[in-house]
PDB file of C-alpha atoms in Angstrom:
ATOM      1  CA  ARG B 718     104.391 -13.430 -53.638  1.00 90.00           C
ATOM      2  CA  ASN B 719     104.201 -16.905 -55.103  1.00 96.00           C
ATOM      3  CA  LYS B 720     106.662 -18.293 -57.640  1.00 97.00           C
ATOM      4  CA  ILE B 721     105.686 -20.810 -60.310  1.00 96.00           C
ATOM      5  CA  LYS B 722     108.129 -22.627 -62.646  1.00 97.00           C
ATOM      6  CA  ILE B 723     106.695 -24.953 -65.272  1.00 97.00           C
ATOM      7  CA  LYS B 724     108.483 -27.084 -67.875  1.00 97.00           C
ATOM      8  CA  GLY B 725     105.932 -29.107 -69.808  1.00 96.00           C
ATOM      9  CA  THR B 726     102.257 -29.013 -68.873  1.00 96.00           C
ATOM     10  CA  LEU B 727     100.809 -28.420 -65.420  1.00 97.00           C
ATOM     11  CA  THR B 728      97.038 -28.652 -65.150  1.00 97.00           C
ATOM     12  CA  ILE B 729      96.125 -26.359 -62.259  1.00 96.00           C
ATOM     13  CA  SER B 730      92.791 -26.223 -60.439  1.00 97.00           C
ATOM     14  CA  ILE B 731      92.915 -23.896 -57.439  1.00 96.00           C
ATOM     15  CA  SER B 732      89.662 -22.771 -55.849  1.00 96.00           C
ATOM     16  CA  LYS B 733      89.100 -19.003 -55.588  1.00 96.00           C
ATOM     17  CA  SER B 734      88.794 -19.363 -51.797  1.00 98.00           C
ATOM     18  CA  VAL B 735      92.330 -20.790 -51.433  1.00 98.00           C
ATOM     19  CA  THR B 736      95.053 -18.669 -49.821  1.00 97.00           C
ATOM     20  CA  LEU B 737      98.622 -19.087 -51.137  1.00 97.00           C
ATOM     21  CA  VAL B 738     101.288 -16.919 -49.486  1.00 97.00           C
ATOM     22  CA  GLY B 739     104.963 -17.094 -50.478  1.00 97.00           C
ATOM     23  CA  CYS B 740     104.618 -20.513 -52.111  1.00 98.00           C
ATOM     24  CA  ARG B 741     106.996 -22.027 -54.637  1.00 98.00           C
ATOM     25  CA  ILE B 742     105.504 -24.359 -57.230  1.00 98.00           C
ATOM     26  CA  SER B 743     107.699 -26.194 -59.722  1.00 98.00           C
ATOM     27  CA  SER B 744     106.657 -28.780 -62.273  1.00 98.00           C
ATOM     28  CA  SER B 745     108.500 -30.632 -64.982  1.00 97.00           C
ATOM     29  CA  GLY B 746     106.567 -32.985 -67.271  1.00 96.00           C
ATOM     30  CA  ASN B 747     102.819 -33.423 -67.709  1.00 97.00           C
ATOM     31  CA  ASN B 748     101.307 -33.153 -64.234  1.00 98.00           C
ATOM     32  CA  SER B 749      98.465 -31.732 -62.162  1.00 98.00           C
ATOM     33  CA  LEU B 750      97.905 -29.628 -59.054  1.00 98.00           C
ATOM     34  CA  ILE B 751      94.504 -29.395 -57.366  1.00 98.00           C
ATOM     35  CA  ILE B 752      93.804 -27.317 -54.257  1.00 98.00           C
ATOM     36  CA  ASP B 753      90.207 -27.303 -53.006  1.00 98.00           C
ATOM     37  CA  ASP B 754      88.059 -24.759 -51.140  1.00 98.00           C
ATOM     38  CA  TYR B 755      89.310 -22.772 -48.138  1.00 98.00           C
ATOM     39  CA  SER B 756      92.758 -24.348 -47.929  1.00 98.00           C
ATOM     40  CA  VAL B 757      95.680 -22.187 -46.798  1.00 98.00           C
ATOM     41  CA  LEU B 758      99.338 -22.710 -47.787  1.00 98.00           C
ATOM     42  CA  ARG B 759     102.035 -20.438 -46.339  1.00 97.00           C
ATOM     43  CA  ASN B 760     105.631 -20.539 -47.627  1.00 98.00           C
ATOM     44  CA  VAL B 761     105.185 -24.063 -48.980  1.00 98.00           C
ATOM     45  CA  SER B 762     107.284 -25.699 -51.724  1.00 98.00           C
ATOM     46  CA  LEU B 763     105.377 -27.960 -54.122  1.00 98.00           C
ATOM     47  CA  GLU B 764     107.510 -30.020 -56.500  1.00 98.00           C
ATOM     48  CA  ILE B 765     105.884 -32.149 -59.212  1.00 98.00           C
ATOM     49  CA  ILE B 766     108.452 -33.860 -61.425  1.00 96.00           C
ATOM     50  CA  GLY B 767     107.990 -36.547 -64.070  1.00 93.00           C
ATOM     51  CA  ASP B 768     104.888 -37.406 -66.047  1.00 95.00           C
ATOM     52  CA  ASN B 769     101.468 -38.228 -64.599  1.00 97.00           C
ATOM     53  CA  CYS B 770     102.300 -36.886 -61.135  1.00 98.00           C
ATOM     54  CA  SER B 771      99.857 -34.950 -59.004  1.00 98.00           C
ATOM     55  CA  ILE B 772      99.399 -33.147 -55.729  1.00 98.00           C
ATOM     56  CA  ILE B 773      95.788 -32.972 -54.571  1.00 98.00           C
ATOM     57  CA  ILE B 774      94.873 -30.947 -51.477  1.00 98.00           C
ATOM     58  CA  GLY B 775      91.306 -31.194 -50.189  1.00 98.00           C
ATOM     59  CA  LYS B 776      89.004 -28.666 -48.533  1.00 98.00           C
ATOM     60  CA  ASN B 777      89.875 -26.747 -45.365  1.00 98.00           C
ATOM     61  CA  CYS B 778      93.507 -27.874 -45.213  1.00 98.00           C
ATOM     62  CA  MET B 779      96.269 -25.813 -43.632  1.00 98.00           C
ATOM     63  CA  ILE B 780      99.877 -26.364 -44.673  1.00 98.00           C
ATOM     64  CA  GLY B 781     102.377 -24.326 -42.671  1.00 96.00           C
ATOM     65  CA  ASN B 782     105.695 -22.566 -43.120  1.00 97.00           C
ATOM     66  CA  ASN B 783     108.557 -24.343 -44.860  1.00 98.00           C
ATOM     67  CA  CYS B 784     106.610 -27.494 -45.714  1.00 98.00           C
ATOM     68  CA  TYR B 785     107.878 -29.389 -48.754  1.00 98.00           C
ATOM     69  CA  LEU B 786     105.670 -31.692 -50.843  1.00 98.00           C
ATOM     70  CA  SER B 787     107.349 -33.630 -53.656  1.00 98.00           C
ATOM     71  CA  ALA B 788     105.581 -35.974 -56.097  1.00 98.00           C
ATOM     72  CA  LYS B 789     107.893 -37.649 -58.607  1.00 97.00           C
ATOM     73  CA  GLU B 790     107.849 -40.497 -61.110  1.00 94.00           C
ATOM     74  CA  GLU B 791     104.133 -41.132 -61.778  1.00 96.00           C
ATOM     75  CA  THR B 792     103.052 -40.759 -58.139  1.00 98.00           C
ATOM     76  CA  GLN B 793     100.459 -38.767 -56.271  1.00 98.00           C
ATOM     77  CA  ILE B 794     100.238 -36.979 -52.949  1.00 98.00           C
ATOM     78  CA  LEU B 795      96.594 -36.986 -51.861  1.00 98.00           C
ATOM     79  CA  ILE B 796      95.644 -34.884 -48.838  1.00 98.00           C
ATOM     80  CA  GLN B 797      91.944 -35.241 -48.075  1.00 98.00           C
ATOM     81  CA  ASP B 798      89.756 -32.639 -46.324  1.00 98.00           C
ATOM     82  CA  ASN B 799      90.490 -30.944 -42.978  1.00 98.00           C
ATOM     83  CA  CYS B 800      94.167 -31.856 -42.673  1.00 98.00           C
ATOM     84  CA  GLY B 801      96.710 -29.654 -40.959  1.00 98.00           C
ATOM     85  CA  PHE B 802     100.484 -29.626 -41.358  1.00 98.00           C
ATOM     86  CA  SER B 803     102.541 -27.584 -38.914  1.00 98.00           C
ATOM     87  CA  ARG B 804     105.973 -26.201 -39.830  1.00 98.00           C
ATOM     88  CA  ASN B 805     108.810 -27.963 -41.677  1.00 98.00           C
ATOM     89  CA  VAL B 806     106.861 -31.049 -42.772  1.00 98.00           C
ATOM     90  CA  LYS B 807     108.434 -33.014 -45.646  1.00 98.00           C
ATOM     91  CA  VAL B 808     106.353 -35.348 -47.825  1.00 98.00           C
ATOM     92  CA  MET B 809     108.277 -37.222 -50.530  1.00 98.00           C
ATOM     93  CA  THR B 810     107.065 -39.951 -52.897  1.00 98.00           C
ATOM     94  CA  SER B 811     110.601 -40.617 -54.130  1.00 97.00           C
ATOM     95  CA  ASP B 812     114.131 -40.981 -52.793  1.00 94.00           C
ATOM     96  CA  GLY B 813     115.153 -38.365 -55.355  1.00 88.00           C
ATOM     97  CA  HIS B 814     117.403 -40.640 -57.387  1.00 90.00           C
ATOM     98  CA  PRO B 815     117.321 -44.249 -58.593  1.00 92.00           C
ATOM     99  CA  ILE B 816     119.329 -46.948 -56.794  1.00 96.00           C
ATOM    100  CA  TYR B 817     120.152 -50.220 -58.525  1.00 96.00           C
ATOM    101  CA  GLN B 818     121.168 -53.658 -57.331  1.00 97.00           C
ATOM    102  CA  ASN B 819     122.159 -56.252 -59.924  1.00 97.00           C
ATOM    103  CA  LYS B 820     120.887 -53.836 -62.603  1.00 96.00           C
ATOM    104  CA  GLN B 821     117.398 -53.811 -61.033  1.00 96.00           C
ATOM    105  CA  ARG B 822     115.990 -50.646 -59.499  1.00 95.00           C
ATOM    106  CA  ILE B 823     115.341 -51.195 -55.796  1.00 96.00           C
ATOM    107  CA  ASN B 824     113.801 -47.867 -54.753  1.00 95.00           C
ATOM    108  CA  ILE B 825     110.604 -47.406 -56.746  1.00 96.00           C
ATOM    109  CA  SER B 826     108.600 -44.254 -56.029  1.00 97.00           C
ATOM    110  CA  LYS B 827     105.198 -44.704 -54.341  1.00 98.00           C
ATOM    111  CA  SER B 828     102.180 -42.466 -53.761  1.00 98.00           C
ATOM    112  CA  ILE B 829     101.282 -41.050 -50.336  1.00 98.00           C
ATOM    113  CA  THR B 830      97.740 -40.667 -48.953  1.00 98.00           C
ATOM    114  CA  PHE B 831      96.437 -38.626 -46.032  1.00 98.00           C
ATOM    115  CA  GLU B 832      92.822 -39.439 -45.208  1.00 98.00           C
ATOM    116  CA  LYS B 833      90.546 -36.802 -43.613  1.00 98.00           C
ATOM    117  CA  ASP B 834      91.104 -34.917 -40.356  1.00 98.00           C
ATOM    118  CA  ILE B 835      94.830 -35.561 -39.849  1.00 98.00           C
ATOM    119  CA  TRP B 836      97.214 -33.361 -37.831  1.00 98.00           C
ATOM    120  CA  VAL B 837     100.939 -33.478 -38.619  1.00 98.00           C
ATOM    121  CA  ALA B 838     103.188 -31.705 -36.074  1.00 98.00           C
ATOM    122  CA  ASP B 839     106.491 -29.831 -36.606  1.00 98.00           C
ATOM    123  CA  ASN B 840     109.482 -31.336 -38.413  1.00 98.00           C
ATOM    124  CA  VAL B 841     107.788 -34.547 -39.547  1.00 98.00           C
ATOM    125  CA  THR B 842     109.088 -36.495 -42.568  1.00 98.00           C
ATOM    126  CA  ILE B 843     106.703 -38.755 -44.478  1.00 98.00           C
ATOM    127  CA  LEU B 844     108.314 -41.092 -46.970  1.00 98.00           C
ATOM    128  CA  LYS B 845     107.074 -42.899 -50.069  1.00 98.00           C
ATOM    129  CA  GLY B 846     104.173 -45.333 -49.911  1.00 98.00           C
ATOM    130  CA  VAL B 847     102.756 -44.185 -46.554  1.00 98.00           C
ATOM    131  CA  HIS B 848      98.984 -44.141 -45.990  1.00 98.00           C
ATOM    132  CA  ILE B 849      97.690 -42.297 -42.906  1.00 98.00           C
ATOM    133  CA  GLY B 850      94.179 -43.130 -41.707  1.00 98.00           C
ATOM    134  CA  THR B 851      91.390 -40.695 -40.812  1.00 98.00           C
ATOM    135  CA  GLY B 852      91.625 -38.759 -37.559  1.00 98.00           C
ATOM    136  CA  SER B 853      95.276 -39.542 -36.826  1.00 98.00           C
ATOM    137  CA  VAL B 854      97.919 -37.323 -35.227  1.00 98.00           C
ATOM    138  CA  ILE B 855     101.622 -37.480 -36.096  1.00 98.00           C
ATOM    139  CA  GLY B 856     103.986 -36.282 -33.322  1.00 98.00           C
ATOM    140  CA  ILE B 857     106.840 -33.788 -33.524  1.00 98.00           C
ATOM    141  CA  ASN B 858     110.003 -34.954 -35.340  1.00 98.00           C
ATOM    142  CA  ALA B 859     108.460 -38.279 -36.441  1.00 98.00           C
ATOM    143  CA  THR B 860     109.665 -40.086 -39.551  1.00 98.00           C
ATOM    144  CA  LEU B 861     106.966 -42.199 -41.178  1.00 98.00           C
ATOM    145  CA  THR B 862     108.057 -45.157 -43.265  1.00 97.00           C
ATOM    146  CA  LYS B 863     104.927 -47.331 -42.781  1.00 97.00           C
ATOM    147  CA  ASP B 864     101.163 -46.889 -42.791  1.00 98.00           C
ATOM    148  CA  ILE B 865      99.377 -45.445 -39.759  1.00 98.00           C
ATOM    149  CA  PRO B 866      95.851 -46.728 -39.005  1.00 98.00           C
ATOM    150  CA  ALA B 867      92.872 -44.421 -38.478  1.00 98.00           C
ATOM    151  CA  HIS B 868      92.436 -42.674 -35.128  1.00 98.00           C
ATOM    152  CA  SER B 869      96.014 -43.257 -33.975  1.00 98.00           C
ATOM    153  CA  ILE B 870      98.861 -41.189 -32.609  1.00 98.00           C
ATOM    154  CA  ALA B 871     102.238 -42.042 -34.136  1.00 98.00           C
ATOM    155  CA  ALA B 872     105.599 -40.705 -32.989  1.00 98.00           C
ATOM    156  CA  GLY B 873     109.302 -41.483 -33.141  1.00 98.00           C
ATOM    157  CA  ASN B 874     111.949 -42.270 -35.723  1.00 97.00           C
ATOM    158  CA  PRO B 875     110.899 -44.543 -37.279  1.00 97.00           C
ATOM    159  CA  ALA B 876     107.350 -43.662 -36.228  1.00 98.00           C
ATOM    160  CA  LYS B 877     105.288 -46.190 -34.304  1.00 98.00           C
ATOM    161  CA  VAL B 878     101.690 -46.085 -33.140  1.00 98.00           C
ATOM    162  CA  ILE B 879     101.736 -45.057 -29.473  1.00 98.00           C
ATOM    163  CA  LYS B 880      97.964 -44.577 -28.935  1.00 98.00           C
ATOM    164  CA  SER B 881      94.887 -46.002 -30.665  1.00 98.00           C
ATOM    165  CA  ASN B 882      91.179 -45.130 -30.756  1.00 98.00           C
ATOM    166  CA  ILE B 883      91.873 -41.402 -30.342  1.00 97.00           C
ATOM    167  CA  SER B 884      89.941 -38.375 -31.523  1.00 94.00           C
ATOM    168  CA  TRP B 885      91.033 -34.762 -31.668  1.00 91.00           C
ATOM    169  CA  THR B 886      89.522 -31.372 -32.336  1.00 83.00           C
ATOM    170  CA  PRO B 887      91.159 -29.002 -34.819  1.00 73.00           C
TER     171      PRO B 887
END
């Protein structure tokens, strides 16, 4: 069973070929959720909070058990086609609360983009503003705070590119 909680307006476009099993979707504000053809989400939490936030999941994506995707404060999580997330992946466009220095906010939320054909291993955390290039692989337990170029393997905390010019087969 899936659970959906909406306060405000959530524009939903989920293809008929999508499989959602045990997912939790919560939205507060005026937001959107798009999940394209043949994607599979199992026991995933999707949180869309604020106005003008969106989560967009492309075709043929697989998002595994206990993954958590959170778009807040006018940001977007864009996952292009053929991406796979293993278990316990966290993707967050916000720190969850504002932090100020000299009355100026210092932790602005930022969108996150996954280009096509990306594999994200177990227990990875991807923080605000990260852009991951096509064909990349993110290693187990990595924490991404910076962009990862296309066709790279990144690992560690904080994650660093450890191999370049790679390809992989899903």
